[in-house]
Short mmCIF file of N, CA and C in Angstrom, two decimals:
data_model
loop_
_atom_site.label_atom_id
_atom_site.label_comp_id
_atom_site.label_asym_id
_atom_site.label_seq_id
_atom_site.Cartn_x
_atom_site.Cartn_y
_atom_site.Cartn_z
N ILE A 18 11.86 1.80 -4.96
CA ILE A 18 12.52 2.98 -5.48
C ILE A 18 12.41 4.08 -4.43
N ARG A 19 13.55 4.63 -4.06
CA ARG A 19 13.56 5.74 -3.11
C ARG A 19 14.56 6.77 -3.58
N LYS A 20 14.22 8.00 -3.37
CA LYS A 20 15.13 9.10 -3.67
C LYS A 20 16.12 9.24 -2.51
N GLY A 21 17.08 10.14 -2.63
CA GLY A 21 18.07 10.36 -1.59
C GLY A 21 17.48 10.74 -0.25
N ASN A 22 16.29 11.29 -0.25
CA ASN A 22 15.63 11.67 1.00
C ASN A 22 14.71 10.57 1.51
N TRP A 23 14.81 9.40 0.92
CA TRP A 23 14.05 8.21 1.28
C TRP A 23 12.58 8.29 0.92
N TRP A 24 12.20 9.22 0.06
CA TRP A 24 10.81 9.34 -0.35
C TRP A 24 10.50 8.32 -1.43
N THR A 25 9.38 7.65 -1.31
CA THR A 25 8.92 6.71 -2.32
C THR A 25 7.98 7.44 -3.29
N PRO A 26 7.74 6.86 -4.45
CA PRO A 26 6.75 7.45 -5.37
C PRO A 26 5.38 7.64 -4.69
N LEU A 27 5.01 6.70 -3.83
CA LEU A 27 3.73 6.81 -3.13
C LEU A 27 3.70 8.05 -2.24
N MET A 28 4.80 8.36 -1.61
CA MET A 28 4.86 9.56 -0.77
C MET A 28 4.67 10.83 -1.59
N TYR A 29 5.34 10.89 -2.74
CA TYR A 29 5.18 12.06 -3.61
C TYR A 29 3.73 12.18 -4.09
N ALA A 30 3.13 11.06 -4.47
CA ALA A 30 1.75 11.08 -4.95
C ALA A 30 0.79 11.49 -3.84
N ALA A 31 1.04 10.99 -2.63
CA ALA A 31 0.17 11.32 -1.50
C ALA A 31 0.25 12.81 -1.19
N ARG A 32 1.46 13.37 -1.16
CA ARG A 32 1.61 14.79 -0.86
C ARG A 32 0.96 15.66 -1.93
N ALA A 33 0.97 15.17 -3.17
CA ALA A 33 0.35 15.92 -4.28
C ALA A 33 -1.15 15.72 -4.35
N GLY A 34 -1.67 14.72 -3.63
CA GLY A 34 -3.10 14.43 -3.69
C GLY A 34 -3.51 13.72 -4.96
N ALA A 35 -2.58 13.06 -5.60
CA ALA A 35 -2.83 12.37 -6.88
C ALA A 35 -3.44 10.98 -6.62
N THR A 36 -4.74 10.97 -6.39
CA THR A 36 -5.39 9.72 -5.99
C THR A 36 -5.32 8.63 -7.05
N ASP A 37 -5.35 9.02 -8.33
CA ASP A 37 -5.25 8.01 -9.37
C ASP A 37 -3.86 7.36 -9.37
N VAL A 38 -2.84 8.15 -9.12
CA VAL A 38 -1.47 7.62 -9.05
C VAL A 38 -1.32 6.76 -7.79
N ILE A 39 -1.89 7.21 -6.68
CA ILE A 39 -1.84 6.44 -5.44
C ILE A 39 -2.45 5.06 -5.67
N ALA A 40 -3.63 5.03 -6.27
CA ALA A 40 -4.31 3.75 -6.53
C ALA A 40 -3.47 2.85 -7.43
N ALA A 41 -2.87 3.42 -8.46
CA ALA A 41 -2.03 2.62 -9.37
C ALA A 41 -0.81 2.08 -8.66
N LEU A 42 -0.17 2.90 -7.84
CA LEU A 42 1.01 2.44 -7.10
C LEU A 42 0.66 1.33 -6.11
N LEU A 43 -0.46 1.50 -5.42
CA LEU A 43 -0.90 0.47 -4.47
C LEU A 43 -1.23 -0.84 -5.19
N ALA A 44 -1.84 -0.74 -6.36
CA ALA A 44 -2.17 -1.93 -7.15
C ALA A 44 -0.91 -2.67 -7.59
N GLN A 45 0.18 -1.92 -7.72
CA GLN A 45 1.46 -2.52 -8.12
C GLN A 45 2.29 -2.96 -6.91
N GLY A 46 1.73 -2.84 -5.71
CA GLY A 46 2.40 -3.34 -4.52
C GLY A 46 3.26 -2.33 -3.78
N ALA A 47 2.99 -1.05 -3.94
CA ALA A 47 3.76 -0.03 -3.22
C ALA A 47 3.67 -0.27 -1.72
N GLU A 48 4.76 0.01 -1.03
CA GLU A 48 4.83 -0.20 0.41
C GLU A 48 4.07 0.91 1.14
N LEU A 49 2.93 0.57 1.68
CA LEU A 49 2.02 1.53 2.29
C LEU A 49 2.60 2.20 3.52
N GLU A 50 3.38 1.49 4.30
CA GLU A 50 3.88 2.02 5.57
C GLU A 50 5.36 2.41 5.52
N ALA A 51 5.90 2.59 4.32
CA ALA A 51 7.30 3.03 4.20
C ALA A 51 7.45 4.37 4.89
N ARG A 52 8.62 4.60 5.47
CA ARG A 52 8.89 5.86 6.17
C ARG A 52 10.10 6.55 5.55
N ASN A 53 10.03 7.87 5.48
CA ASN A 53 11.17 8.62 4.96
C ASN A 53 12.13 8.93 6.10
N GLN A 54 13.14 9.78 5.84
CA GLN A 54 14.15 10.08 6.85
C GLN A 54 13.58 10.79 8.06
N GLU A 55 12.41 11.38 7.93
CA GLU A 55 11.74 12.05 9.06
C GLU A 55 10.70 11.16 9.73
N GLU A 56 10.66 9.88 9.31
CA GLU A 56 9.70 8.91 9.83
C GLU A 56 8.27 9.18 9.39
N SER A 57 8.09 9.99 8.35
CA SER A 57 6.75 10.26 7.82
C SER A 57 6.33 9.15 6.87
N THR A 58 5.04 8.85 6.85
CA THR A 58 4.47 7.88 5.91
C THR A 58 3.67 8.63 4.86
N ALA A 59 3.22 7.92 3.86
CA ALA A 59 2.42 8.55 2.80
C ALA A 59 1.18 9.23 3.38
N ILE A 60 0.51 8.55 4.31
CA ILE A 60 -0.73 9.14 4.86
C ILE A 60 -0.44 10.36 5.72
N SER A 61 0.68 10.37 6.42
CA SER A 61 0.98 11.56 7.22
C SER A 61 1.36 12.74 6.32
N LEU A 62 2.01 12.46 5.19
CA LEU A 62 2.36 13.53 4.25
C LEU A 62 1.10 14.09 3.59
N ALA A 63 0.16 13.22 3.25
CA ALA A 63 -1.11 13.68 2.67
C ALA A 63 -1.88 14.52 3.68
N THR A 64 -1.83 14.10 4.94
CA THR A 64 -2.51 14.84 6.01
C THR A 64 -1.93 16.24 6.14
N ARG A 65 -0.60 16.31 6.20
CA ARG A 65 0.06 17.61 6.35
C ARG A 65 -0.24 18.53 5.16
N ALA A 66 -0.34 17.95 3.97
CA ALA A 66 -0.60 18.74 2.76
C ALA A 66 -2.07 19.09 2.60
N GLY A 67 -2.93 18.57 3.47
CA GLY A 67 -4.35 18.87 3.39
C GLY A 67 -5.05 18.18 2.22
N LYS A 68 -4.54 17.04 1.82
CA LYS A 68 -5.10 16.30 0.68
C LYS A 68 -6.08 15.24 1.19
N ALA A 69 -7.29 15.68 1.50
CA ALA A 69 -8.29 14.80 2.11
C ALA A 69 -8.60 13.58 1.26
N SER A 70 -8.70 13.75 -0.05
CA SER A 70 -9.03 12.60 -0.90
C SER A 70 -7.89 11.57 -0.88
N ALA A 71 -6.65 12.04 -0.81
CA ALA A 71 -5.52 11.12 -0.73
C ALA A 71 -5.53 10.38 0.61
N VAL A 72 -5.85 11.09 1.69
CA VAL A 72 -5.96 10.46 3.01
C VAL A 72 -7.03 9.38 2.97
N GLN A 73 -8.16 9.66 2.33
CA GLN A 73 -9.25 8.68 2.25
C GLN A 73 -8.80 7.43 1.48
N VAL A 74 -8.12 7.61 0.36
CA VAL A 74 -7.66 6.47 -0.43
C VAL A 74 -6.66 5.63 0.37
N LEU A 75 -5.74 6.28 1.02
CA LEU A 75 -4.73 5.56 1.81
C LEU A 75 -5.36 4.87 3.02
N ALA A 76 -6.31 5.52 3.66
CA ALA A 76 -6.99 4.90 4.80
C ALA A 76 -7.79 3.69 4.35
N ALA A 77 -8.44 3.79 3.19
CA ALA A 77 -9.20 2.65 2.66
C ALA A 77 -8.28 1.48 2.32
N ALA A 78 -7.02 1.79 2.01
CA ALA A 78 -6.05 0.74 1.71
C ALA A 78 -5.43 0.17 2.98
N LYS A 79 -5.92 0.63 4.12
CA LYS A 79 -5.50 0.15 5.45
C LYS A 79 -4.19 0.76 5.92
N ALA A 80 -3.91 2.00 5.52
CA ALA A 80 -2.75 2.70 6.08
C ALA A 80 -2.99 2.89 7.57
N ASP A 81 -1.92 2.89 8.33
CA ASP A 81 -2.01 3.05 9.78
C ASP A 81 -2.42 4.48 10.10
N VAL A 82 -3.66 4.66 10.48
CA VAL A 82 -4.18 6.00 10.78
C VAL A 82 -3.98 6.39 12.24
N SER A 83 -3.39 5.51 13.03
CA SER A 83 -3.19 5.82 14.44
C SER A 83 -1.77 6.28 14.72
N SER A 84 -0.87 6.12 13.78
CA SER A 84 0.53 6.46 14.05
C SER A 84 0.75 7.96 14.00
N ARG A 85 1.73 8.41 14.74
CA ARG A 85 2.15 9.82 14.69
C ARG A 85 3.57 9.83 14.14
N THR A 86 3.84 10.75 13.28
CA THR A 86 5.19 10.88 12.74
C THR A 86 5.61 12.32 12.81
N CYS A 87 6.81 12.55 13.25
CA CYS A 87 7.36 13.90 13.42
C CYS A 87 6.39 14.73 14.24
N SER A 88 6.12 15.91 13.76
CA SER A 88 5.20 16.80 14.48
C SER A 88 3.83 16.82 13.80
N LEU A 89 3.59 15.82 12.96
CA LEU A 89 2.33 15.79 12.22
C LEU A 89 1.19 15.29 13.09
N PRO A 90 -0.01 15.80 12.87
CA PRO A 90 -1.16 15.23 13.57
C PRO A 90 -1.42 13.82 13.03
N SER A 91 -2.05 13.01 13.83
CA SER A 91 -2.32 11.66 13.35
C SER A 91 -3.32 11.70 12.20
N ALA A 92 -3.22 10.74 11.33
CA ALA A 92 -4.15 10.65 10.21
C ALA A 92 -5.57 10.39 10.70
N ARG A 93 -5.70 9.69 11.82
CA ARG A 93 -7.04 9.44 12.39
C ARG A 93 -7.72 10.77 12.68
N HIS A 94 -6.98 11.73 13.23
CA HIS A 94 -7.51 13.05 13.51
C HIS A 94 -7.94 13.73 12.22
N ALA A 95 -7.12 13.63 11.20
CA ALA A 95 -7.44 14.23 9.91
C ALA A 95 -8.67 13.58 9.30
N CYS A 96 -8.75 12.24 9.39
CA CYS A 96 -9.88 11.52 8.82
C CYS A 96 -11.19 11.89 9.50
N TYR A 97 -11.12 12.26 10.75
CA TYR A 97 -12.32 12.64 11.50
C TYR A 97 -13.01 13.83 10.84
N PHE A 98 -12.22 14.70 10.25
CA PHE A 98 -12.77 15.91 9.64
C PHE A 98 -13.12 15.75 8.17
N LEU A 99 -12.91 14.57 7.59
CA LEU A 99 -13.20 14.36 6.18
C LEU A 99 -14.68 14.20 5.95
#
């Protein structure tokens, strides 16, 4: 499921910091590395939004913390400060 801007439910949950929703979506097989029209992933959106707990949940699920998307800092950099 994607909206017109290519955002998945996981991306919305990550940006909101909704860790319980993130966990439920991942348990249902949500695509962890899906990218929106700006090439952002769920973990990069959580990073930009300052949602440290969401970054931790996504990193524990093996999200790519080394990738850079758009002008966002890498999630690895964000995780360093968690």
